[in-house]
Every structure is written in structure tokens, then in C-alpha cells.
Coordinates of C-alpha atoms in Angstrom, one line a residue:
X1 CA 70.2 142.4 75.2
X2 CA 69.6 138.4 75.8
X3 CA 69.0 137.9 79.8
X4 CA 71.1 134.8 80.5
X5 CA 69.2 132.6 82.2
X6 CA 70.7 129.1 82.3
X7 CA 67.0 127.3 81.1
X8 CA 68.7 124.8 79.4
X9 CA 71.3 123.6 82.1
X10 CA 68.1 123.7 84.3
X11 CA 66.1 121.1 82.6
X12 CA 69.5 118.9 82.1
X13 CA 70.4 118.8 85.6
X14 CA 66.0 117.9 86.2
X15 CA 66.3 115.0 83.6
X16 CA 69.6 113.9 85.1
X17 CA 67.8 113.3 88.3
X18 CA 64.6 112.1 87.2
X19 CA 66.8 109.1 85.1
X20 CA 68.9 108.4 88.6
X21 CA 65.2 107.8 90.4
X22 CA 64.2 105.4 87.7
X23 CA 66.7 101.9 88.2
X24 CA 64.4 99.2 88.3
X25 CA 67.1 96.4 89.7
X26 CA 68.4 98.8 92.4
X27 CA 66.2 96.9 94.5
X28 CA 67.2 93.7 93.9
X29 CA 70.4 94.9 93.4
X30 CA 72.2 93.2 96.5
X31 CA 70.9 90.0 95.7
X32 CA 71.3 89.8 92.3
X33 CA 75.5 89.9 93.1
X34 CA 75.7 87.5 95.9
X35 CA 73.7 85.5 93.2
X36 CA 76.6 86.5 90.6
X37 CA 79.4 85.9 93.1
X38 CA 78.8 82.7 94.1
X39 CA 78.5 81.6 89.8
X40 CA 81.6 83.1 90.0
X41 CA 83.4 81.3 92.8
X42 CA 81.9 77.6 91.4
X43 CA 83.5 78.2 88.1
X44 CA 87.0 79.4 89.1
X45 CA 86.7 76.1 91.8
X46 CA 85.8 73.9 88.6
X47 CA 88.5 75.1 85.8
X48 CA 90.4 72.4 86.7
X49 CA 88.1 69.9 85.6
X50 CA 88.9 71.6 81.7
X51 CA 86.2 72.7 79.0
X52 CA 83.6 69.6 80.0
X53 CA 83.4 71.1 83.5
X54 CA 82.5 74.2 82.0
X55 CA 80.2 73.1 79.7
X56 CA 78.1 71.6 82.8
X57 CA 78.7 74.4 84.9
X58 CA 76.8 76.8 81.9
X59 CA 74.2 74.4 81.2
X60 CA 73.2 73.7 85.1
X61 CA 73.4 77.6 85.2
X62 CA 71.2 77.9 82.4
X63 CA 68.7 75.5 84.2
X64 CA 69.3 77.7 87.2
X65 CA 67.9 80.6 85.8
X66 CA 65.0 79.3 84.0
X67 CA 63.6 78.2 87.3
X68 CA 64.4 81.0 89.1
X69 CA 62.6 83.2 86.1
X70 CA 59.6 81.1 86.5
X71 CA 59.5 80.2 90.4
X72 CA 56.7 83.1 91.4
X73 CA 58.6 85.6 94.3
X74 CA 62.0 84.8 93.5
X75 CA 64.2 87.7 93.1
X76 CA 65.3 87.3 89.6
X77 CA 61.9 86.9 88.6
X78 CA 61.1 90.5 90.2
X79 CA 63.7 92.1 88.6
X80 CA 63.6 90.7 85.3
X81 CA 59.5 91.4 85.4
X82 CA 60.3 94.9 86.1
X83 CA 63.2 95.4 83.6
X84 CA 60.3 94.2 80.9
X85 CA 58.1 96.4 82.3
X86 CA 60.5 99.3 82.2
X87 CA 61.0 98.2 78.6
X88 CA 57.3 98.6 77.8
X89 CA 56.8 101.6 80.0
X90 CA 59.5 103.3 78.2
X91 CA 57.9 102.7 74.6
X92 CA 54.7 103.7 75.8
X93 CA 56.3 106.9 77.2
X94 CA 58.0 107.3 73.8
X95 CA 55.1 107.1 71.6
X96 CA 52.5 109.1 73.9
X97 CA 51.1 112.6 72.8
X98 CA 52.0 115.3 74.9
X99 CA 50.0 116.6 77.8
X100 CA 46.5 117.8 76.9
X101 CA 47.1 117.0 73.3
X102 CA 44.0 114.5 73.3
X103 CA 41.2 116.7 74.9
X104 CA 37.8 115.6 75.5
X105 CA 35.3 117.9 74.2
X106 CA 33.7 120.3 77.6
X107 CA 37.3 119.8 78.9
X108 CA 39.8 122.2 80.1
X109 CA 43.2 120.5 80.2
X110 CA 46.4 122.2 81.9
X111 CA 50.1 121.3 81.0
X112 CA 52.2 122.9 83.7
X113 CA 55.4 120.2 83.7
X114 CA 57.2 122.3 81.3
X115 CA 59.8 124.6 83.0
X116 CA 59.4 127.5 80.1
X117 CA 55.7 127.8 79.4
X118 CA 52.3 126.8 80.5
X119 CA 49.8 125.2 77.8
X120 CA 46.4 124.9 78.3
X121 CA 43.5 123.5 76.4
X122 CA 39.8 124.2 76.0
X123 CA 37.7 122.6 73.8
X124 CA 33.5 122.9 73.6
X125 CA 31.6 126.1 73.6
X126 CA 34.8 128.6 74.8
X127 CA 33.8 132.3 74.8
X128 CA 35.8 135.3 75.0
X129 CA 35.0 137.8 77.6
X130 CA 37.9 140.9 77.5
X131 CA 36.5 142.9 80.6
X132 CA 36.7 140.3 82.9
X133 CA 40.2 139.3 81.4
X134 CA 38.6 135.7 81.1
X135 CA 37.8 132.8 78.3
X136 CA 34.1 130.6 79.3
X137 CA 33.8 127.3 78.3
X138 CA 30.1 126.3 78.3
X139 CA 28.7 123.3 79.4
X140 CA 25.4 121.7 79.6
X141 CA 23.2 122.6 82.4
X142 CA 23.5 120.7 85.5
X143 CA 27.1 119.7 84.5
X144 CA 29.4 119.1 87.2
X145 CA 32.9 119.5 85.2
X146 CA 33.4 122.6 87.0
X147 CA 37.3 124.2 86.3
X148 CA 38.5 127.2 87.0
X149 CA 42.3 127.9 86.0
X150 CA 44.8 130.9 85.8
X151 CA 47.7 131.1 83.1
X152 CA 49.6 133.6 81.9
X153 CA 50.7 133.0 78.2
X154 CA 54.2 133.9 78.0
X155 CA 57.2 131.8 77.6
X156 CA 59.8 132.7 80.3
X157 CA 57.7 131.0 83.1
X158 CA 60.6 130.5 85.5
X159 CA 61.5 134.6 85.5
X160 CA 58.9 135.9 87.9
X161 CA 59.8 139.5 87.4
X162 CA 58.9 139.2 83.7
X163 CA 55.9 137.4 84.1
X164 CA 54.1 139.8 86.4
X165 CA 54.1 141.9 83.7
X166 CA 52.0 139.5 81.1
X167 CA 48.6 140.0 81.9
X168 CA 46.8 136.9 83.5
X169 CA 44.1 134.6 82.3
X170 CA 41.2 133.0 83.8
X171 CA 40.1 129.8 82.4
X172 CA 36.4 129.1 83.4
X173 CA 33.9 126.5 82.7
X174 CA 30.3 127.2 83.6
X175 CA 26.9 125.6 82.8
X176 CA 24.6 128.0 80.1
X177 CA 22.9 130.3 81.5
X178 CA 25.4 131.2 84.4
X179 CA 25.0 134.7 84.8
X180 CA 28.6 135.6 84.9
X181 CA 29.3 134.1 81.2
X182 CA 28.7 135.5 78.2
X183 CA 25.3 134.8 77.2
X184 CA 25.7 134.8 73.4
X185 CA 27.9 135.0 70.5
X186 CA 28.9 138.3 68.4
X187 CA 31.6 136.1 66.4
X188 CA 31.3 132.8 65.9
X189 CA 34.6 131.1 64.7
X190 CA 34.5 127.4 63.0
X191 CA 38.3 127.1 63.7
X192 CA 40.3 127.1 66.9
X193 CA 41.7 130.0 68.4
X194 CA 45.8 130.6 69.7
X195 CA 45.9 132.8 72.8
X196 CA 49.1 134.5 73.3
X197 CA 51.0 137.4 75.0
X198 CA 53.0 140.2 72.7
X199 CA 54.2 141.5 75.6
X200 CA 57.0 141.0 77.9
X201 CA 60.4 141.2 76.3
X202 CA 59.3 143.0 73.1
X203 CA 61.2 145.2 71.4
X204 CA 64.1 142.8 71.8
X205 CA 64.6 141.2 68.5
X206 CA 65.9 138.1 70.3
X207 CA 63.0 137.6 72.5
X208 CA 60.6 138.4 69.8
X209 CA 61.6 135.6 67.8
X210 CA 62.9 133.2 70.5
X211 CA 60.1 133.8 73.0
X212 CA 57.0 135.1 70.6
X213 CA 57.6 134.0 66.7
X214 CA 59.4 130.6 66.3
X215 CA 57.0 129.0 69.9
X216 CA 53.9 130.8 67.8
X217 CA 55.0 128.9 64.8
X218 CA 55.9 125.0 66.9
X219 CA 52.0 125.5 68.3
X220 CA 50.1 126.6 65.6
X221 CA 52.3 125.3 62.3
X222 CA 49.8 122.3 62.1
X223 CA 46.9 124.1 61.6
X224 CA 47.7 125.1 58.1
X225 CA 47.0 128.6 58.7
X226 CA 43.2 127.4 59.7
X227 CA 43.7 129.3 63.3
X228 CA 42.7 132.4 64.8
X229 CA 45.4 134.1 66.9
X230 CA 44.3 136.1 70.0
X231 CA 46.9 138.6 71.0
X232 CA 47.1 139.9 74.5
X233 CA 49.0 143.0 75.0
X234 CA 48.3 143.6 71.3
X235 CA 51.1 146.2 69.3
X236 CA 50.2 148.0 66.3
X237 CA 54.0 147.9 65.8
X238 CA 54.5 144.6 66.6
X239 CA 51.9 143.6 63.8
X240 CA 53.5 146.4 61.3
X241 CA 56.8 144.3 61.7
X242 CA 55.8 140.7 61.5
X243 CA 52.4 141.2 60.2
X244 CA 54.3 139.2 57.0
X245 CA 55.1 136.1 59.3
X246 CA 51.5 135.8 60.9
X247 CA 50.1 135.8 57.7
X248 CA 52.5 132.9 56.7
X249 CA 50.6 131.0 59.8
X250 CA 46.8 132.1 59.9
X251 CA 44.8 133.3 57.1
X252 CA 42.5 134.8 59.7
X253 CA 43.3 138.7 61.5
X254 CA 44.2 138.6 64.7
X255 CA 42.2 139.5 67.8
X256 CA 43.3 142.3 70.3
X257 CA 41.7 140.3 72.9
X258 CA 41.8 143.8 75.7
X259 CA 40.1 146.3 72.8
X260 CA 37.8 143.8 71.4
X261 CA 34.9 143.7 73.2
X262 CA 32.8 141.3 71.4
X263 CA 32.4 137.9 72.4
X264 CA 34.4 135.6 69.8
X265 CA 33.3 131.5 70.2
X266 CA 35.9 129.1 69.0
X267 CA 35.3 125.2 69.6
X268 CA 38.9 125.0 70.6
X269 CA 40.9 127.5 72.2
X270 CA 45.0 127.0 73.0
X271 CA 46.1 129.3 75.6
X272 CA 50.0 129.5 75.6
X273 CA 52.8 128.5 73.4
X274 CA 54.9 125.7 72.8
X275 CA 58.6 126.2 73.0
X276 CA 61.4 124.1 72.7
X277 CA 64.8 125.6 73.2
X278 CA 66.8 128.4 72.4
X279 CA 66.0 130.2 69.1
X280 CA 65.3 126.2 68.1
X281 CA 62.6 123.9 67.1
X282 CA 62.6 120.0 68.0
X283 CA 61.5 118.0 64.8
X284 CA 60.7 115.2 67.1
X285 CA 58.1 117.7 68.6
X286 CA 56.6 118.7 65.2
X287 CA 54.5 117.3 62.4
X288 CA 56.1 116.1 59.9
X289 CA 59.7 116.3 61.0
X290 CA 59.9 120.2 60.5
X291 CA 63.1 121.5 61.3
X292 CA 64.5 125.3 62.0
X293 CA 65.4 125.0 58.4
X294 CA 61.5 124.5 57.8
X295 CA 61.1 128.0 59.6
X296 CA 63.4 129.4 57.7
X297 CA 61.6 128.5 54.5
X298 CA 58.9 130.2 56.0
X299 CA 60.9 133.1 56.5
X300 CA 61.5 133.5 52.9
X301 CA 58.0 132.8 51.8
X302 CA 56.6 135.9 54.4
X303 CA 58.9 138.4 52.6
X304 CA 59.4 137.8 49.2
X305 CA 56.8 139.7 47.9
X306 CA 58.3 143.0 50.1
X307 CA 61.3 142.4 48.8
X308 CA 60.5 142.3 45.1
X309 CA 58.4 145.6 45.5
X310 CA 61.7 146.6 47.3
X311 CA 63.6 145.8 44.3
X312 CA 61.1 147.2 41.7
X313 CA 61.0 150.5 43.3
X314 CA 64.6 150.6 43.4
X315 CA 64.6 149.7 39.9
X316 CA 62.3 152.6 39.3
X317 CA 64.5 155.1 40.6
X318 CA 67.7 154.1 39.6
X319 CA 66.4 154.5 35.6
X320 CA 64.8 157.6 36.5
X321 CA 68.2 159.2 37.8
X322 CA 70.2 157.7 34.8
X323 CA 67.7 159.0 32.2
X324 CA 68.2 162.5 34.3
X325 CA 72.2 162.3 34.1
X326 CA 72.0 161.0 30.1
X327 CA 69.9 164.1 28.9
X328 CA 72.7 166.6 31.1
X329 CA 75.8 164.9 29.9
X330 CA 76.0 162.9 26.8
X331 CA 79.7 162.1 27.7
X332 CA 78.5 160.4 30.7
X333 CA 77.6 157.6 29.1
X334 CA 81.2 156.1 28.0
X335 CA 81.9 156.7 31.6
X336 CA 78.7 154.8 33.2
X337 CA 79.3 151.7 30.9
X338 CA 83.1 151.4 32.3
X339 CA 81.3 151.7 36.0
X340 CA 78.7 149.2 35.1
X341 CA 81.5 147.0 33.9
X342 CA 83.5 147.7 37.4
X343 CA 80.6 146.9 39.1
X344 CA 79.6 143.5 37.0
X345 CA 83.4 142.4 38.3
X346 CA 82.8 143.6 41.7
X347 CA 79.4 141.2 42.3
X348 CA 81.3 138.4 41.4
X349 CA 82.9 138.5 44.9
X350 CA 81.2 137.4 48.1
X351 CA 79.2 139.5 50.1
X352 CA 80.1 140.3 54.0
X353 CA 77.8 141.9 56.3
X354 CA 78.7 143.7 59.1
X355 CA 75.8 144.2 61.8
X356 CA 77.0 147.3 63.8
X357 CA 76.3 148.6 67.2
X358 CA 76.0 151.9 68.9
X359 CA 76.9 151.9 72.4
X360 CA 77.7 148.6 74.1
X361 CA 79.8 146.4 72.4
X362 CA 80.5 148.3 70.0
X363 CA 83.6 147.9 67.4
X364 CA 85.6 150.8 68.0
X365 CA 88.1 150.2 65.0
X366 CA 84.3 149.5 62.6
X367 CA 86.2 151.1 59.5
X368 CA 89.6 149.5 59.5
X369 CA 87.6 146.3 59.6
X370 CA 85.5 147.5 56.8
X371 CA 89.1 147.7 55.1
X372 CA 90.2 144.5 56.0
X373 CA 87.2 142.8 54.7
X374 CA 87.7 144.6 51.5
X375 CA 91.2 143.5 51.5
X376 CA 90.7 139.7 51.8
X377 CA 88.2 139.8 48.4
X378 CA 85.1 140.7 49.9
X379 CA 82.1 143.3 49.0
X380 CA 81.4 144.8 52.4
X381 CA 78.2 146.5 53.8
X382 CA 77.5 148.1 57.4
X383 CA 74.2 147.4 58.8
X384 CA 72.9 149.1 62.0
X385 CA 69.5 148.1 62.8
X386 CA 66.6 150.0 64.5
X387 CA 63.5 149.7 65.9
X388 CA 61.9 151.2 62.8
X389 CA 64.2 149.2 60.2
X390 CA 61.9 147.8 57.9
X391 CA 62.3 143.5 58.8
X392 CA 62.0 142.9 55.0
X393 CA 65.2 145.0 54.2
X394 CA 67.1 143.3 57.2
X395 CA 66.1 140.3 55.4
X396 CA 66.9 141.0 52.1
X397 CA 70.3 142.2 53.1
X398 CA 71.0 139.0 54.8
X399 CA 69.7 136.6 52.9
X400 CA 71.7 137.7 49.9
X401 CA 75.1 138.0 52.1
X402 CA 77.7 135.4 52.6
X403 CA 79.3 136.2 55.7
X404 CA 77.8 138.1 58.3
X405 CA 79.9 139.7 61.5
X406 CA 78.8 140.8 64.4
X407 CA 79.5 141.5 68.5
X408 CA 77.5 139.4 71.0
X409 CA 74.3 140.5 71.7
X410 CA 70.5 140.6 70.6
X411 CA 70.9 141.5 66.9
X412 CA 72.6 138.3 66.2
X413 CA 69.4 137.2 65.8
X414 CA 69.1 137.9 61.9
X415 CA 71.7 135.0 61.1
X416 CA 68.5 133.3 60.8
X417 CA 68.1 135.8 57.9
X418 CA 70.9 134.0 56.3
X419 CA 70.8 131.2 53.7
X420 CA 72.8 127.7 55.0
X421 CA 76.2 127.1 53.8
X422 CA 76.8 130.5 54.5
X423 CA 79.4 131.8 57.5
X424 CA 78.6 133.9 60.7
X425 CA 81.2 135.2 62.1
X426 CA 80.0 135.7 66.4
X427 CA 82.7 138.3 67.9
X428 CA 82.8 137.1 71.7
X429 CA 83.7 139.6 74.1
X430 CA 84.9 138.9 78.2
X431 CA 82.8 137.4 80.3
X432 CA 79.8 136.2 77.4
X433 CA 80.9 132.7 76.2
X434 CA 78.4 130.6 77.3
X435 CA 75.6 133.1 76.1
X436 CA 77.2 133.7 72.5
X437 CA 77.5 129.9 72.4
X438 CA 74.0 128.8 73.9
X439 CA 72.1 131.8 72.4
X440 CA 73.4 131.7 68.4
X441 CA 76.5 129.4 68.2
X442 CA 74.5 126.2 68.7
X443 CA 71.5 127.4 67.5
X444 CA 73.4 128.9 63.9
X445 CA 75.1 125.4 63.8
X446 CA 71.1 123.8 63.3
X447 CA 70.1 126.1 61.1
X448 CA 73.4 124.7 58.5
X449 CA 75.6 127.7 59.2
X450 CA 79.4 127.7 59.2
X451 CA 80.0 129.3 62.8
X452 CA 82.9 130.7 63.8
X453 CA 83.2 132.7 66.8
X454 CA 86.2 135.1 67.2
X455 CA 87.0 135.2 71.2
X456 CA 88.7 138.3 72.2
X457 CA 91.5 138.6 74.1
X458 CA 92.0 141.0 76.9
X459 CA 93.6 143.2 74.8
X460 CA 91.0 143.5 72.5
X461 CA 88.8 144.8 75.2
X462 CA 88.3 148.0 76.8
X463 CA 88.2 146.6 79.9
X464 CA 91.8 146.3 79.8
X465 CA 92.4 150.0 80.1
X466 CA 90.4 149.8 83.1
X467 CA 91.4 147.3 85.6
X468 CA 95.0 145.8 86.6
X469 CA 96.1 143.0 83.9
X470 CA 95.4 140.1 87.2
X471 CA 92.0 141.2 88.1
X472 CA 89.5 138.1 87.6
X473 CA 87.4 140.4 85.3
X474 CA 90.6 140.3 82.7
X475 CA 91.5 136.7 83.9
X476 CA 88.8 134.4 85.0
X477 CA 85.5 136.0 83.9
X478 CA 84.1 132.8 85.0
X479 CA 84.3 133.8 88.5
X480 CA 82.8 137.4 87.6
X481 CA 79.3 136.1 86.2
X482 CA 79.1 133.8 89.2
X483 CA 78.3 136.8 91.5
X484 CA 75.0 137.1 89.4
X485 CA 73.2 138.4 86.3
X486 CA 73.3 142.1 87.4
X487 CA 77.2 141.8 88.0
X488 CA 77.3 140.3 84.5
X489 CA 75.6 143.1 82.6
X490 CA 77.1 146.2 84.6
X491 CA 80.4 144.3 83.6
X492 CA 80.8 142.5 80.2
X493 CA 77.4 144.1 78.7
X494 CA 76.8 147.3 79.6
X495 CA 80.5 148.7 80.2
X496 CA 82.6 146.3 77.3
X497 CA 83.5 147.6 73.5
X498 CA 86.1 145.7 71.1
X499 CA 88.8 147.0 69.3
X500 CA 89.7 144.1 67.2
X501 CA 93.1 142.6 66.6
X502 CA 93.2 142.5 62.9
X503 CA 96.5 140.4 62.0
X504 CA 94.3 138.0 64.5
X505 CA 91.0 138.9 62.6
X506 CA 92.2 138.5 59.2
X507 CA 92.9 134.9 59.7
X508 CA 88.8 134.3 60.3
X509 CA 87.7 136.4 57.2
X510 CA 90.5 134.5 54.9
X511 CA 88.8 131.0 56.5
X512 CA 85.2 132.6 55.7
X513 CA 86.2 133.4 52.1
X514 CA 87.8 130.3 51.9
X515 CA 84.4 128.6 53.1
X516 CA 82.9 130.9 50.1
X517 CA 85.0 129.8 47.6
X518 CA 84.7 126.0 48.3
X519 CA 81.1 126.1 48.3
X520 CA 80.9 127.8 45.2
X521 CA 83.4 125.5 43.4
X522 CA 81.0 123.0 45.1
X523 CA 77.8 124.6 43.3
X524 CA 79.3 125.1 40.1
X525 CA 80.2 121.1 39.9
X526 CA 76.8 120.4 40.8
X527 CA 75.6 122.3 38.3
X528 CA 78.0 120.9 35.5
X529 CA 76.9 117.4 36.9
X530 CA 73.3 118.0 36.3
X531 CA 73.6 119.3 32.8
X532 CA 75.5 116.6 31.7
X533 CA 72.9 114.1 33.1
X534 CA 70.1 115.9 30.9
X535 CA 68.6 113.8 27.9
X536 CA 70.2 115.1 24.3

């Protein structure tokens, strides 16, 4: 499940504070309108004298002001001084690199001002040294740049009870030949190295791609794959699953920093990863402009080659059990060519998937929307993903689908599975708007989905069988998640199915297909378009 912690909200509520500290004429502010008032008062005492008076009034105010800009002291001189200054300051801000993006070389640089993640930066001589759960960076004798720093590379920074779980770093710098770093070099690496933690939320498909793959791909996206990757808390799993996506981002195997005792030398080492929001990537933040669409491509480049030996072997069996049911029952064969033709009418329709759930949240009436789906034109297919589902089988699914429906909750991850233009459909229990909005709504929206989420009422919940039709849990959830996180999940995540309305349900899949069908019309004009525009 997501843990809803409010990150975002935080960092407005910080920026809207830092802008009120920042007025440059608030201290010149009191003068400034005395100065304005009593302009004011000589020109409503002159409109009698007509437009001439008016005229002399503007011009001996513009004299006015020139003087007072140039006599040295005066308050409008300050303030206009410091509004340019604010002017330049604020470029300069705008065009600076970020915090220990410019490192000199025998440097360790810290960036702590972010509220999600540390970053920090070594670059020289940096040595790994797993026993001591520590990175050297060598310097020449008698140096004095001495540093010694402690990170823990993991993006949920502000959640203390996670993050003493991530196994901590020391970042050391030390002259050669200090006894307590590593003397010499088993692997020496021409190319910089990413240090990061596959540890503390895994096995929660949201965190592994909001906290771990898209903050892996912002910091290391501009190496071109020229990177080394140094796991802590390494997971033969974790490596089975996304083994696809690393390769998409280093051409080098990863390092199991605990289990590999050798000493590995890098000339750059990052510790930490970048992130930027939820399940989002800032193109303001990235080279070249790259987008969550960008990661998306990647996406598709990691698993197309599973997916065509996916295909192939499907391919493969299929003609192996036709061949078997030809050589059994010649009659068979009239009958599998009017199938084939069913099914070559069937694919022309769009295809809906729905990502079940066991448990929590579940869709108690699952078939009769299977039904209804079927009933409003579309091909349907139930997905329930598991830990061991293969990712490049989620993804194929997906990717090929034109709708996808789900409940609230970590596996609404894989819309990012899904090509844009095409619909996800969020079903929002009690008591989880903000988090279906924050967490996927806004974050499906980027990435060029049509979102529409399908709030349930009371009715549709099985909460309403258990308290009085006025409790606040049925009527002002609100009120509920604002005694606290735990309140929240023993409530609305832990103890909440849906039993969907379907005359209300049917309305959203006849506006998904409708979606479907415009953007197809939309494709096939295109299309016409392009071939008439080709040279005879």
C-alpha cells in the first residue's frame, strides 16, 4: 500500500514561507506611501487648474523621481537598488546548477536542503570499503581537506521509522597512506559510480518505482549508461525483476556493495538519488528536457525484447496444439477457421484491463463488471498481480490495453505500463481522495492519460453495512484521516471493499469507449492525411 505522507503539501507550505521572507520594499514600505499619498493629495488639489496642470504636475513628478533615484541614501533609491538587485539575484538563482553539481576534484560536497533525499558528492580517488560500511576519498599527503559525513541513500528522508532501516554510510576523506583506508585497488573503474539503497519499501511496486526506479533514472539518465550502480541492501529478486530497466541505464553490473569485498575506485562517486515528486520527473531538472513520457520510452525499450520471446514462444505452442487437434479431427478445421474469423472481429474492439485485488479493496461484484465491460463493446481481461509476476507480462498486457480499471492502492502503478491517449479508470473508495489523486491521478494526467476517477459513494462501500448512515466515517472522511495515518489504514485501507454501482459505472466505461473511439477516428484521419501527402 502507498503511506500517505503529505511531502508535497510540505514543501508548498516551505516555499510559501520562504517567498513571504523575501519583499525587498517591505522596508521601505511606510515611506514609499506617505511618498505616494501626498502625489496623490497635490493632484486631486490641482484638477481644477484642467489637463495643463496635470501635465506639470507629471513632469515636476518625473523630475521628482530622477533626483530622488540618484540622490545617494534616499529611500527610493534603496528600494529601487534592491528591487534590481532582487531582479538579478533571482536570474542568477534561476540559472545556477544545483547543490554539489560543480564539485572540485578531492571534494566531498553534501546537498541536505532537499526535504526527500540527501545527495552527496565525491570526486578524486574514492574507494569502497564494505566492512567498515564506508566510501574513502584519497587525498594527497599532508592535505588538510579533512570531511567526514554520514548519509543514508534512500528517498523518504522525512519518515524516520523507514530510514532506520537503510543502512548508513560514511563518507571519509583521508590522506594516502592513512592506515584506516584502503591501501590499494582490486577494481579500478574509469567511470563514476551511483550508490543507492534497494531497501526500505521494497516489494511495494509503488515505492519501487516512485522511491527506487524513476529517482535512479533523474540521477543517473545523463550518464548514457557510462555508470556503475552500487546497490546497498542488494536483492537477487529485485535485480530478476528490473534487471531489464538497469540495463537501459548502465552498461556496467551492479555492485552488492555488503557481499563485495573488494575495493572498487571510481573518480566520481554519487551517493543518493535525485527525486522530484510523486511517481514524476521535472524536465526543468533534467537534460535535455526529458519528460515522464521520456521514461516511459525507456520503459518500452527495457522490455521489448522479453516480450517478443514472450510472443514467439506463445506462437510456438499455439501451432504445436493446432497441428495436434488437425491430425485428431479433420472436421475441426471448418470449425477453427469460423473461430479464427470470430476472433479477427473480436480484436477489432478496444481492450479493458482490469487490475484485481485479493483482500483489501477488493471488487466484490469483479464478474458482473467483467459483464458490463463486455456489454459496452469492450474485450475484457482480469489481471491480479504478484510478487513473482513476470514485470515484462504486466507490461505487455498494459501496454497493448486501452482502458485499464482498478481500486486505489499500490498496483496502480502499472498505468505507467500504458501507452498515452489511453484511459485509466482510478476507483476511489472512502476516506482515499487526496492519495488516489496525489499518488496516480496527477501523476497519470503527465504521463498523457485520460483519467477518470470513479468516487464511490457510501453505498458502494462495505463500510456502510458497518457503521450508522451519520457516522463521519460514512459522512466526512475528512475528519477520519485527520486523527492520523494509522486511523486511516485500519479504516479506509485495511477494512474497505467496493461493490460497484453499475447503472453509475456504466456511464464511465461508455465515456472510456467513447474516448477509444474518437482517438481512433483521430488515427485513422491521420493516417489518410499522410498518405495523401506522399509523392505519386
Amino acid at each position: 500500500m502507498v503511506h500517505h505522507h503529505r511531502a508535497s503539501l510540505l514543501v508548498h507550505q516551505q516555499r510559501k514561507g520562504e517567498a513571504a521572507a523575501q519583499d525587498p520594499l517591505q522596508a521601505d514600505g511606510g515611506r514609499m506611501k506617505e511618498l505616494r499619498g501626498r502625489l496623490a493629495d497635490y493632484a486631486c488639489h490641482h484638477r481644477k487648474h484642467g489637463h495643463d496642470a496635470l501635465l506639470r504636475m507629471l513632469a515636476g513628478f518625473a523630475l521628482v523621481t530622477c533626483f530622488l533615484l540618484l540622490l545617494p541614501g534616499s529611500p527610493v533609491s534603496a528600494a529601487m537598488d534592491e528591487l534590481l538587485q532582487l531582479g538579478k539575484r533571482t536570474r542568477h538563482d534561476e540559472e545556477a546548477p544545483p547543490p554539489c553539481a560543480d564539485v572540485a576534484n578531492g571534494t566531498v560536497c553534501c546537498d541536505r536542503s532537499a526535504l526527500r533525499s540527501d545527495v552527496c558528492v565525491m570526486r578524486g580517488d574514492v574507494r569502497t570499503q564494505g566492512a567498515s560500511n564506508s566510501l574513502f576519498l584519497l587525498l594527497r599527503p599532508n592535505s588538510s581537506a579533512a570531511a567526514d559525513e554520514r548519509i543514508r541513500p534512500y528517498t523518504r528522508k522525512w519518515e524516520s521509522s523507514i530510514m532506520s532501516t537503510i543502512d548508513e554510510l560514511r563518507l571519509r576523506s583521508a590522506p594516502e597512506g592513512d592506515a584506516a583506508a584502503p591501501a590499494r585497488c582490486d577494481v579500478r573503474h574509469g567511470i563514476p559510480a551511483v550508490v543507492l539503497s534497494t531497501g526500505g519499501y521494497t516489494g511495494n511496486v509503488y515505492h519501487e518505482f516512485n522511491d527506487g526506479i524513476i529517482p535512479l533514472y533523474i540521477t543517473a539518465r545523463h550518464y548514457n549508461k557510462k555508470v556503475v550502480f552500487v546497490m546497498l541492501e542488494y536483492h537477487d529478486w529485485w535485480m530478476t525483476k528490473y534487471g531489464h530497466i538497469v540495463e537501459q541505464l548502465s552498461d556496467y553490473p551492479p555492485i552488492d556493495f555488503a557481499n563485495d569485498r573488494r575495493t572498487h575506485c571510481f573518480p566520481e562517486a554519487v551517493v543518493g538519488l535525485r527525486i522530484h515528486d510523486e511517481l514524476a520527473i521535472d524536465a526543468a531538472r533534467m537534460p535535455a528536457n526529458q519528460t515522464i513520457q521520456d521514461f516511459r520510452q525507456m520503459l518500452d525499450d527495457a522490455h521489448r525484447g522479453r516480450i517478443q520471446t514472450i510472443i514467439e514462444e506463445e506462437e510456438e505452442e499455439a501451432a504445436a496444439a493446432a497441428a495436434a487437434a488437425a491430425a485428431t479431427a479433420p472436421a475441426g478445421i471448418e470449425r477453427r477457421k469460423q473461430q479464427q474469423h470470430r476472433g479477427s472481429k473480436r480484436n477489432d474492439r478496444p481492450r479493458l484491463v482490469i487490475v484485481s485485488r485479493n483482500g483489501s479493496r477488493a471488487i466484490e461484484n469483479e464478474a458482473e463488471l467483467v459483464r458490463a465491460a463486455e456489454g459496452a463493446g469492450f474485450r475484457v481481461a482480469v489481471l491480479q498481480p504478484r510478487q513473482d509476476t513476470e514485470l515484462a507480462k504486466m507490461y505487455r498486457a498494459l501496454n497493448a490495453s486501452d482502458v485499464m480499471v482498478g481500486v486505489h492502492g499500490a498496483a496502480m502503478t502499472h498505468f505507467l505500463f500504458m501507452r498515452p491517449g489511453s484511459v485509466f479508470i482510478q476507483v476511489v473508495p472512502l476516506g482515499t481522495d487526496w492519495a488516489a489523486e496525489t499518488y496516480y491521478g496527477e501523476p497519470a494526467r503527465r504521463l498523457g492519460l485520460r483519467y477518470m476517477p470513479y468516487k464511490i459513494l457510501p453505498s458502494e462501500s462495505s463500510l456502510y453495512g458497518q457503521y450508522a448512515k451519520d457516522d463521519p466515517v460514512l459522512t466526512d472522511p475528512n475528519t477520519v484521516n485527520a486523527m492520523g495515518w494509522q486511523v486511516t489504514k485500519q479504516v479506509y485501507l485495511d477494512g474497505q471493499n467496493v461493490s460497484l454501482d453499475m447503472a453509475r459505472f456504466r456511464l464511465q466505461l461508455r465515456q472510456a469507449y467513447g474516448h477509444w473511439a474518437a482517438q481512433r477516428q483521430r488515427r485513422r484521419a491521420d493516417s489518410g492525411n499522410t498518405q495523401r501527402r506522399r509523392p505519386m
